[in-house]
């Protein structure tokens, strides 16, 4: 879900997103990758 929201933002379709919320979504999207790399 988070990745879809980030994609919508990249396409310019999500006008009301604020920067702080966007940064949180980016961190959530990257979290699983960090866990996998540390295995």
C-alpha positions as a Python dict, from the first residue, in 0.01 Angstrom:
ca = {
    (1, 'X'): (0, 0, 0),
    (2, 'X'): (279, 240, 92),
    (3, 'X'): (455, 181, -238),
    (4, 'X'): (135, 263, -426),
    (5, 'X'): (97, 590, -237),
    (6, 'X'): (457, 681, -319),
    (7, 'X'): (393, 600, -685),
    (8, 'X'): (81, 818, -690),
    (9, 'X'): (286, 1102, -543),
    (10, 'X'): (561, 1058, -802),
    (11, 'X'): (302, 1083, -1078),
    (12, 'X'): (180, 1411, -932),
    (13, 'X'): (-167, 1275, -859),
    (14, 'X'): (-156, 1326, -482),
    (15, 'X'): (-174, 1699, -431),
    (16, 'X'): (-237, 1720, -55),
    (17, 'X'): (52, 1509, 79),
    (18, 'X'): (284, 1692, 316),
    (19, 'X'): (660, 1634, 322),
    (20, 'X'): (667, 1481, 669),
    (21, 'X'): (406, 1220, 576),
    (22, 'X'): (589, 1144, 253),
    (23, 'X'): (916, 1087, 443),
    (24, 'X'): (739, 845, 679),
    (25, 'X'): (597, 651, 385),
    (26, 'X'): (943, 630, 227),
    (27, 'X'): (1091, 497, 552),
    (28, 'X'): (815, 237, 581),
    (29, 'X'): (872, 126, 221),
    (30, 'X'): (1248, 84, 278),
    (31, 'X'): (1223, -94, 614),
    (32, 'X'): (1176, -450, 476),
    (33, 'X'): (1481, -409, 250),
    (34, 'X'): (1697, -318, 551),
    (35, 'X'): (1575, -621, 743),
    (36, 'X'): (1651, -854, 452),
    (37, 'X'): (2001, -709, 406),
    (38, 'X'): (2081, -773, 773),
    (39, 'X'): (1992, -1143, 758),
}
